[in-house]
PDB file of C-alpha atoms in Angstrom:
ATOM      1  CA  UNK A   1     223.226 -12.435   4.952  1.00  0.00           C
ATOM      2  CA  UNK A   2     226.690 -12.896   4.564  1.00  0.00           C
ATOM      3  CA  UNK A   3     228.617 -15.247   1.903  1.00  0.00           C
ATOM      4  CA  UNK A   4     230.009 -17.691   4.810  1.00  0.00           C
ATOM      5  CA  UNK A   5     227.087 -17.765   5.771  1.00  0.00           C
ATOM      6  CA  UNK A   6     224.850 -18.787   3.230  1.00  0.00           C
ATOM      7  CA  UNK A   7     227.093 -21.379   2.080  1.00  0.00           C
ATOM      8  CA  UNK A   8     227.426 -22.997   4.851  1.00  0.00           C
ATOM      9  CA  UNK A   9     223.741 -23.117   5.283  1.00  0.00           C
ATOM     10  CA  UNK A  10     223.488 -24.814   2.039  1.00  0.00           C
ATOM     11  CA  UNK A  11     226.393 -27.279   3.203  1.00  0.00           C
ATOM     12  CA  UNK A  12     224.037 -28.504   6.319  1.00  0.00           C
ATOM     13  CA  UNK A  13     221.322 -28.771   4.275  1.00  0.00           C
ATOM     14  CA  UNK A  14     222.660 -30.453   1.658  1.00  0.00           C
ATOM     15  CA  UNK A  15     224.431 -33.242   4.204  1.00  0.00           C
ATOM     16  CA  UNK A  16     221.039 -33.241   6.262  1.00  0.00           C
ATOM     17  CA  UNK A  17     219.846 -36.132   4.805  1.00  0.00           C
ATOM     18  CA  UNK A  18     223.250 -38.430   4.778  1.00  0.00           C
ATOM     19  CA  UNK A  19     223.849 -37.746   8.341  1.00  0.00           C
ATOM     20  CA  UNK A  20     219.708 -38.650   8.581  1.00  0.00           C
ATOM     21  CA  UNK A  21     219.906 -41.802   6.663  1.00  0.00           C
ATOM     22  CA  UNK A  22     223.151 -42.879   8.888  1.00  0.00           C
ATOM     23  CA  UNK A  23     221.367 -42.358  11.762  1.00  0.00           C
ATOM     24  CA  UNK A  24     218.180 -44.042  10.808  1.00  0.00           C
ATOM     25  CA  UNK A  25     220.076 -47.242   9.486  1.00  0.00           C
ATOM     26  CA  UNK A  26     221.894 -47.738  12.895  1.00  0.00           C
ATOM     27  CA  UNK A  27     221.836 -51.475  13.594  1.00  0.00           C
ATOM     28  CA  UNK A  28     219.304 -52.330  16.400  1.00  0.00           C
ATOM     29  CA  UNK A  29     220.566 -55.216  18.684  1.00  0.00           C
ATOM     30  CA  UNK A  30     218.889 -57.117  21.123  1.00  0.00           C
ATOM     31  CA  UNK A  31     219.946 -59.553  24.127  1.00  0.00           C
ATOM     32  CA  UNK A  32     218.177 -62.132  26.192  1.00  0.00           C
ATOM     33  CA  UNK A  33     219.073 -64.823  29.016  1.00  0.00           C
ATOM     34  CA  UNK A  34     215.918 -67.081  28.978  1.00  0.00           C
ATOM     35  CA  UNK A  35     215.771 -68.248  32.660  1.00  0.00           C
ATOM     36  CA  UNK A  36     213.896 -71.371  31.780  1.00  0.00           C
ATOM     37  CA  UNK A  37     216.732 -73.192  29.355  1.00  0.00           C
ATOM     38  CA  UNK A  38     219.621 -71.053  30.253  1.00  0.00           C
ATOM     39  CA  UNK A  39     220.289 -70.260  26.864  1.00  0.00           C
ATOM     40  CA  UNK A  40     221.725 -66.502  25.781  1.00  0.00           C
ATOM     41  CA  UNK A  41     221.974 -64.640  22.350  1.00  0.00           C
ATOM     42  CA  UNK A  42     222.152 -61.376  21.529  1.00  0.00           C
ATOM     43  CA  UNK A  43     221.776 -60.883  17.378  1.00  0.00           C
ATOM     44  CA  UNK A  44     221.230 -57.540  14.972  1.00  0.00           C
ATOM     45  CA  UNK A  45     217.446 -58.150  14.147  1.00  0.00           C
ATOM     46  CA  UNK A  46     217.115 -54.980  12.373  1.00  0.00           C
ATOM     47  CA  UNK A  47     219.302 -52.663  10.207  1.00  0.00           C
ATOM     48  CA  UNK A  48     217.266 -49.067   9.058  1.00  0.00           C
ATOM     49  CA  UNK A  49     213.980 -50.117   8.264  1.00  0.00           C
ATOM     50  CA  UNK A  50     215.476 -53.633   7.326  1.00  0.00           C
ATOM     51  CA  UNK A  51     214.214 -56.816   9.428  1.00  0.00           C
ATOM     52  CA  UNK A  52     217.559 -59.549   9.433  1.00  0.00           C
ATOM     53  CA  UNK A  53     215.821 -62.485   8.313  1.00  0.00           C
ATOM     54  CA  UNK A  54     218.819 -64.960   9.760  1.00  0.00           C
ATOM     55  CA  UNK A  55     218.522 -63.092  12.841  1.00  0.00           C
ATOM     56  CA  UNK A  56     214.794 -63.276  13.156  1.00  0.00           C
ATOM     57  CA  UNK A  57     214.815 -67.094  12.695  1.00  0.00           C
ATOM     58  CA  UNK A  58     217.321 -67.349  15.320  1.00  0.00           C
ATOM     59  CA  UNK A  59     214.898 -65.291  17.826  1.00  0.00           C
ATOM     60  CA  UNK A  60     212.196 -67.937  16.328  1.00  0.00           C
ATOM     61  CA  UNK A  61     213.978 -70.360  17.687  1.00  0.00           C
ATOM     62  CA  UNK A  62     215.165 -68.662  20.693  1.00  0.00           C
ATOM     63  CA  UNK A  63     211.427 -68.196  22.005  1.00  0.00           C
ATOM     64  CA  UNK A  64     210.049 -71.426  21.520  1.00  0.00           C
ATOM     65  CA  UNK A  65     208.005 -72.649  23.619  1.00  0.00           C
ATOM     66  CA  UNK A  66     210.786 -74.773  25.653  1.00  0.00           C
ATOM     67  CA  UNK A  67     207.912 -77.376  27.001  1.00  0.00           C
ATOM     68  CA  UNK A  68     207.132 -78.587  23.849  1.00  0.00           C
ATOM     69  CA  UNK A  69     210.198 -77.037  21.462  1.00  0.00           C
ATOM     70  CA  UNK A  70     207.199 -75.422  18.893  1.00  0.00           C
ATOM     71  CA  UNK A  71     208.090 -72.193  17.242  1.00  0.00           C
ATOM     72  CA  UNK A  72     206.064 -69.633  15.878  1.00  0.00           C
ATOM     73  CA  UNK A  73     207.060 -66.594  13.596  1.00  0.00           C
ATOM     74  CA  UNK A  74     207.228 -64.189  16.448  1.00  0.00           C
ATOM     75  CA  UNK A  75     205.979 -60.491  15.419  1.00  0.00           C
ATOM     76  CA  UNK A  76     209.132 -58.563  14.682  1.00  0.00           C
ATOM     77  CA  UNK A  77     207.193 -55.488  16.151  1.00  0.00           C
ATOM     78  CA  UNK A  78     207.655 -56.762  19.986  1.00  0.00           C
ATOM     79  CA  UNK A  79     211.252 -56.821  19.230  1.00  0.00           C
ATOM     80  CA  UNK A  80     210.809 -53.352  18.275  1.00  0.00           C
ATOM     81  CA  UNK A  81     208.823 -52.764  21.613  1.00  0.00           C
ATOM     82  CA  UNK A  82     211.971 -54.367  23.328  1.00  0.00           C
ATOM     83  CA  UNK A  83     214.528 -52.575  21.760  1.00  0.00           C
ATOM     84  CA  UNK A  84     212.554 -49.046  22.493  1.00  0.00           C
ATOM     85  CA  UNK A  85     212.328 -50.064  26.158  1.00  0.00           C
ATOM     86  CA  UNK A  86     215.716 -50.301  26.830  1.00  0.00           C
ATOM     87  CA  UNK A  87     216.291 -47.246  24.541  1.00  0.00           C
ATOM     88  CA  UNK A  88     214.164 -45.147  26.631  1.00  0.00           C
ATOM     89  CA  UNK A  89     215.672 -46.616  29.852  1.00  0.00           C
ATOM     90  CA  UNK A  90     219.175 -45.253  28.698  1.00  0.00           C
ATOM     91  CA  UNK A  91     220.844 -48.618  28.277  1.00  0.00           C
ATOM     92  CA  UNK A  92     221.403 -49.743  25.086  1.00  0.00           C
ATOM     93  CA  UNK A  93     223.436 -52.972  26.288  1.00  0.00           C
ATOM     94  CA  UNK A  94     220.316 -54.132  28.304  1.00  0.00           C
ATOM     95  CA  UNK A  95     220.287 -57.653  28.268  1.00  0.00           C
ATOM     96  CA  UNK A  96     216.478 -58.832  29.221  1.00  0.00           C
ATOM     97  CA  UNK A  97     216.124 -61.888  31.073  1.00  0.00           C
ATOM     98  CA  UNK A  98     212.946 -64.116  29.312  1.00  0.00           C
ATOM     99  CA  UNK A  99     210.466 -66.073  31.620  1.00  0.00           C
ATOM    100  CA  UNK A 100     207.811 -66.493  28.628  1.00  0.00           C
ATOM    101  CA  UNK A 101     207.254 -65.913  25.090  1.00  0.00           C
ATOM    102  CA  UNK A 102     205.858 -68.114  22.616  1.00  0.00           C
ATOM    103  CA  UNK A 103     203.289 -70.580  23.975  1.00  0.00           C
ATOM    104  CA  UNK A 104     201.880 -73.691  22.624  1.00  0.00           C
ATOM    105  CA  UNK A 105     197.835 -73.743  23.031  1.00  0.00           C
ATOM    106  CA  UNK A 106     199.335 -77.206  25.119  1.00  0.00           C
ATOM    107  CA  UNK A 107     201.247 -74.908  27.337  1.00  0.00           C
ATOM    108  CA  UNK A 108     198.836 -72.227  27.471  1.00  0.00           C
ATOM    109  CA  UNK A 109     195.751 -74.571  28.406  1.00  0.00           C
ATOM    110  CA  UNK A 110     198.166 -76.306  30.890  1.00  0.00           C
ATOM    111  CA  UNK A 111     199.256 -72.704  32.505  1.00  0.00           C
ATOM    112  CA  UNK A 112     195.409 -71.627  32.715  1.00  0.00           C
ATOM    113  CA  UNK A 113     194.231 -75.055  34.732  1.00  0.00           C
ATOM    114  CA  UNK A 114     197.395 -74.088  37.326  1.00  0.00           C
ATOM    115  CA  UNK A 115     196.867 -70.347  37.330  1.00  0.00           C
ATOM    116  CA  UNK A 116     194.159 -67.777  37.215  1.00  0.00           C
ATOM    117  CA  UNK A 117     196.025 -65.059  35.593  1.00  0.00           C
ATOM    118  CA  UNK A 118     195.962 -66.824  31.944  1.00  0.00           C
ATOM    119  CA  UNK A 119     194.255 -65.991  29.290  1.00  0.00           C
ATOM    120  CA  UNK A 120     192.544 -68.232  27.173  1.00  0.00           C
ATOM    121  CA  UNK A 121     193.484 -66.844  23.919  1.00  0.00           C
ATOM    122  CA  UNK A 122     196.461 -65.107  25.378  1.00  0.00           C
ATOM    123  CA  UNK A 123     198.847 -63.078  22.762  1.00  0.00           C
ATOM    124  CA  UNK A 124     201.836 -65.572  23.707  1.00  0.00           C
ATOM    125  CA  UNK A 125     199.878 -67.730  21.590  1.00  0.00           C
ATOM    126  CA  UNK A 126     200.494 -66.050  18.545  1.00  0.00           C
ATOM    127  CA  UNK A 127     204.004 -65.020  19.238  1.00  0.00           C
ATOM    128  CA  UNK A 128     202.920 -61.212  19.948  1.00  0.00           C
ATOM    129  CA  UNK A 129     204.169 -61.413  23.864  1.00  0.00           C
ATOM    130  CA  UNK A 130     206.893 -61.793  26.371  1.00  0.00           C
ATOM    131  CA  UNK A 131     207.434 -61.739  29.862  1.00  0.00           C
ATOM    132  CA  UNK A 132     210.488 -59.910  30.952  1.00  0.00           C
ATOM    133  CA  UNK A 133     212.690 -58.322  33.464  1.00  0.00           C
ATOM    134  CA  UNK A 134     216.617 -57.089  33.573  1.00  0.00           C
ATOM    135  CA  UNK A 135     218.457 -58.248  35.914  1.00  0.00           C
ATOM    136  CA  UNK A 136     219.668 -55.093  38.107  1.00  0.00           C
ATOM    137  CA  UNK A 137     216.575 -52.800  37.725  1.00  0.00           C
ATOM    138  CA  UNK A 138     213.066 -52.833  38.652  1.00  0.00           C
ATOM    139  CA  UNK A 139     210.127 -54.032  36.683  1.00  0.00           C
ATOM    140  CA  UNK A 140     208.854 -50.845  37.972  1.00  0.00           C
ATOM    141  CA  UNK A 141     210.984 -48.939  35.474  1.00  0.00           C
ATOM    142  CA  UNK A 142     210.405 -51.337  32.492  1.00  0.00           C
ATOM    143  CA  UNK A 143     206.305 -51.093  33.360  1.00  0.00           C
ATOM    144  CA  UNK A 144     206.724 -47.097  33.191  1.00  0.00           C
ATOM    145  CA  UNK A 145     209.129 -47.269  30.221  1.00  0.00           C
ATOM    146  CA  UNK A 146     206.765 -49.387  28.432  1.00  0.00           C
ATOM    147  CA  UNK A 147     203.217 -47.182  29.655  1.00  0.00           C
ATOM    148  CA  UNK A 148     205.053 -44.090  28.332  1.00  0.00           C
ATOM    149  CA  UNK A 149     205.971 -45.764  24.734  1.00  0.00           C
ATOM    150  CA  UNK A 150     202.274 -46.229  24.413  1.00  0.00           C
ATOM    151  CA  UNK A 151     203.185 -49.109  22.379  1.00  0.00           C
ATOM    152  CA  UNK A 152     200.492 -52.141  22.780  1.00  0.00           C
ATOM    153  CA  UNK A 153     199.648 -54.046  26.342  1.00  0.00           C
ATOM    154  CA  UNK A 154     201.674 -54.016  29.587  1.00  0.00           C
ATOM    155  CA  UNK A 155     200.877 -55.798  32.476  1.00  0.00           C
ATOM    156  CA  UNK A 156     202.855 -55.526  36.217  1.00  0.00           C
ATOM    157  CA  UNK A 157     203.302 -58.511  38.135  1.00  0.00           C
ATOM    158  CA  UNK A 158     205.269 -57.304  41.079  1.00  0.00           C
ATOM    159  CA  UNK A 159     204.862 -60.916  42.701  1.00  0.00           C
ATOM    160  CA  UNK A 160     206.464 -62.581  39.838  1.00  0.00           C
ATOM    161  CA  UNK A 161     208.408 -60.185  39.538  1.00  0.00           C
ATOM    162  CA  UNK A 162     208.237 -59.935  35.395  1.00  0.00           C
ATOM    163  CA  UNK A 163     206.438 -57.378  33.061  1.00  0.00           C
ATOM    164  CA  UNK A 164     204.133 -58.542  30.339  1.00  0.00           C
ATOM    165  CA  UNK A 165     205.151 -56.378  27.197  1.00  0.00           C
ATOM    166  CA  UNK A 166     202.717 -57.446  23.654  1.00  0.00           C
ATOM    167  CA  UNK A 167     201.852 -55.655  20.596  1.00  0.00           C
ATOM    168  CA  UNK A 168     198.144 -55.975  21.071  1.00  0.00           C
ATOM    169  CA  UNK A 169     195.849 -52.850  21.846  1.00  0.00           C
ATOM    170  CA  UNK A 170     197.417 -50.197  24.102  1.00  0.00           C
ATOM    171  CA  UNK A 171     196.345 -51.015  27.603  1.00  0.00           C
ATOM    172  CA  UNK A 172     197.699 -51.852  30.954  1.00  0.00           C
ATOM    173  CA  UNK A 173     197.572 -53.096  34.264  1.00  0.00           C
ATOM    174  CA  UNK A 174     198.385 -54.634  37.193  1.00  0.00           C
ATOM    175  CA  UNK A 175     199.245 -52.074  40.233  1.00  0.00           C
TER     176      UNK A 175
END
C-alpha cells in the first residue's frame, strides 16, 4: 500500500461521518392542498432526527377536522410515512392533495351512518391517518409506494380515487 494511498483512505474515513451527519440532518419538507377548505402549506416538520415543534402545530392545525374545527396532536410518524412516499416516488416537491385526516368521533359517527366503509374506531380518530392523492399521478403508484415502505396500513379506493396511508399495523387492502 502506497503513501497516497493510505492517507487518503484515512481522509475519507475521517470525513465519513461529517458528510453522514449532513446528510442525515437534511431538512424534510412537506406540502398539502386540502380539497375540503382550500387551504395550502408546505412547512419543514423535521430537521435530522429533530421534530419542528412550530411546524408541527401548524400541521395540527392544518388537519383539523374542518366540520367541527377540533385538532388533535397528529402522530409525527405519518408525516414521516408521507415524506417517504414521495421520496420513494422520486419527487421530492410532491405536493399531496388532503381529503381526510383528523376526525372528530362527531364526524366519524356521522361518516359511518352515510357510508359502509368507516370504521368505528377508525385511526383518523386519533390523528394516526390521512387520505391522500397528488394531483398528476395515480393512487396506484402512491398504494405501491406505500405497500413497498412496509410502513403501517394502506388502503386503495380507486372509486374515490384517494389512498388511506396510517401508522397502525402493517396491512393493506382494497384491489
Amino acid at each position: 500500500m502506497n503513501r497516497r494511498y493510505f492517507l487518503g483512505t484515512l481522509l475519507s474515513l475521517a470525513s465519513a461521518p461529517v458528510l453522514a451527519k449532513k446528510i442525515y440532518e437534511r431538512p424534510r419538507q412537506l406540502s398539502f392542498h386540502h380539497l375540503h377548505t382550500e387551504e395550502r402549506i408546505s412547512v419543514v416538520y423535521r430537521i435530522g432526527d429533530r421534530y419542528q415543534r412550530g411546524a408541527l402545530q401548524q400541521l395540527n392545525h392544518f388537519f383539523r377536522d374542518f366540520r367541527t374545527s377540533e385538532t388533535v396532536a397528529m402522530d409525527p410518524q405519518l408525516f414521516d410515512l408521507l415524506y417517504d412516499v414521495k421520496t420513494h416516488l422520486g419527487d421530492p416537491d410532491a405536493r399531496f392533495d388532503v381529503l381526510s385526516a383528523y376526525r372528530s368521533q362527531t364526524t366519524n359517527s356521522m361518516l359511518r351512518r352515510s357510508s359502509r366503509g368507516v370504521a368505528k374506531n377508525s385511526l383518523h380518530l386519533t390523528g394516526q391517518a390521512i387520505d391522500v392523492r397528488f394531483p398528476d399521478l395515480s393512487i396506484r403508484h402512491i398504494r405501491d409506494a406505500a405497500v413497498t415502505l412496509g410502513q403501517g396500513g394502506v388502503g386503495y379506493y380507486p372509486r374515490s380515487n384517494f389512498v388511506h396511508l396510517d401508522t397502525g399495523e402493517v396491512r393493506c387492502w382494497g384491489a
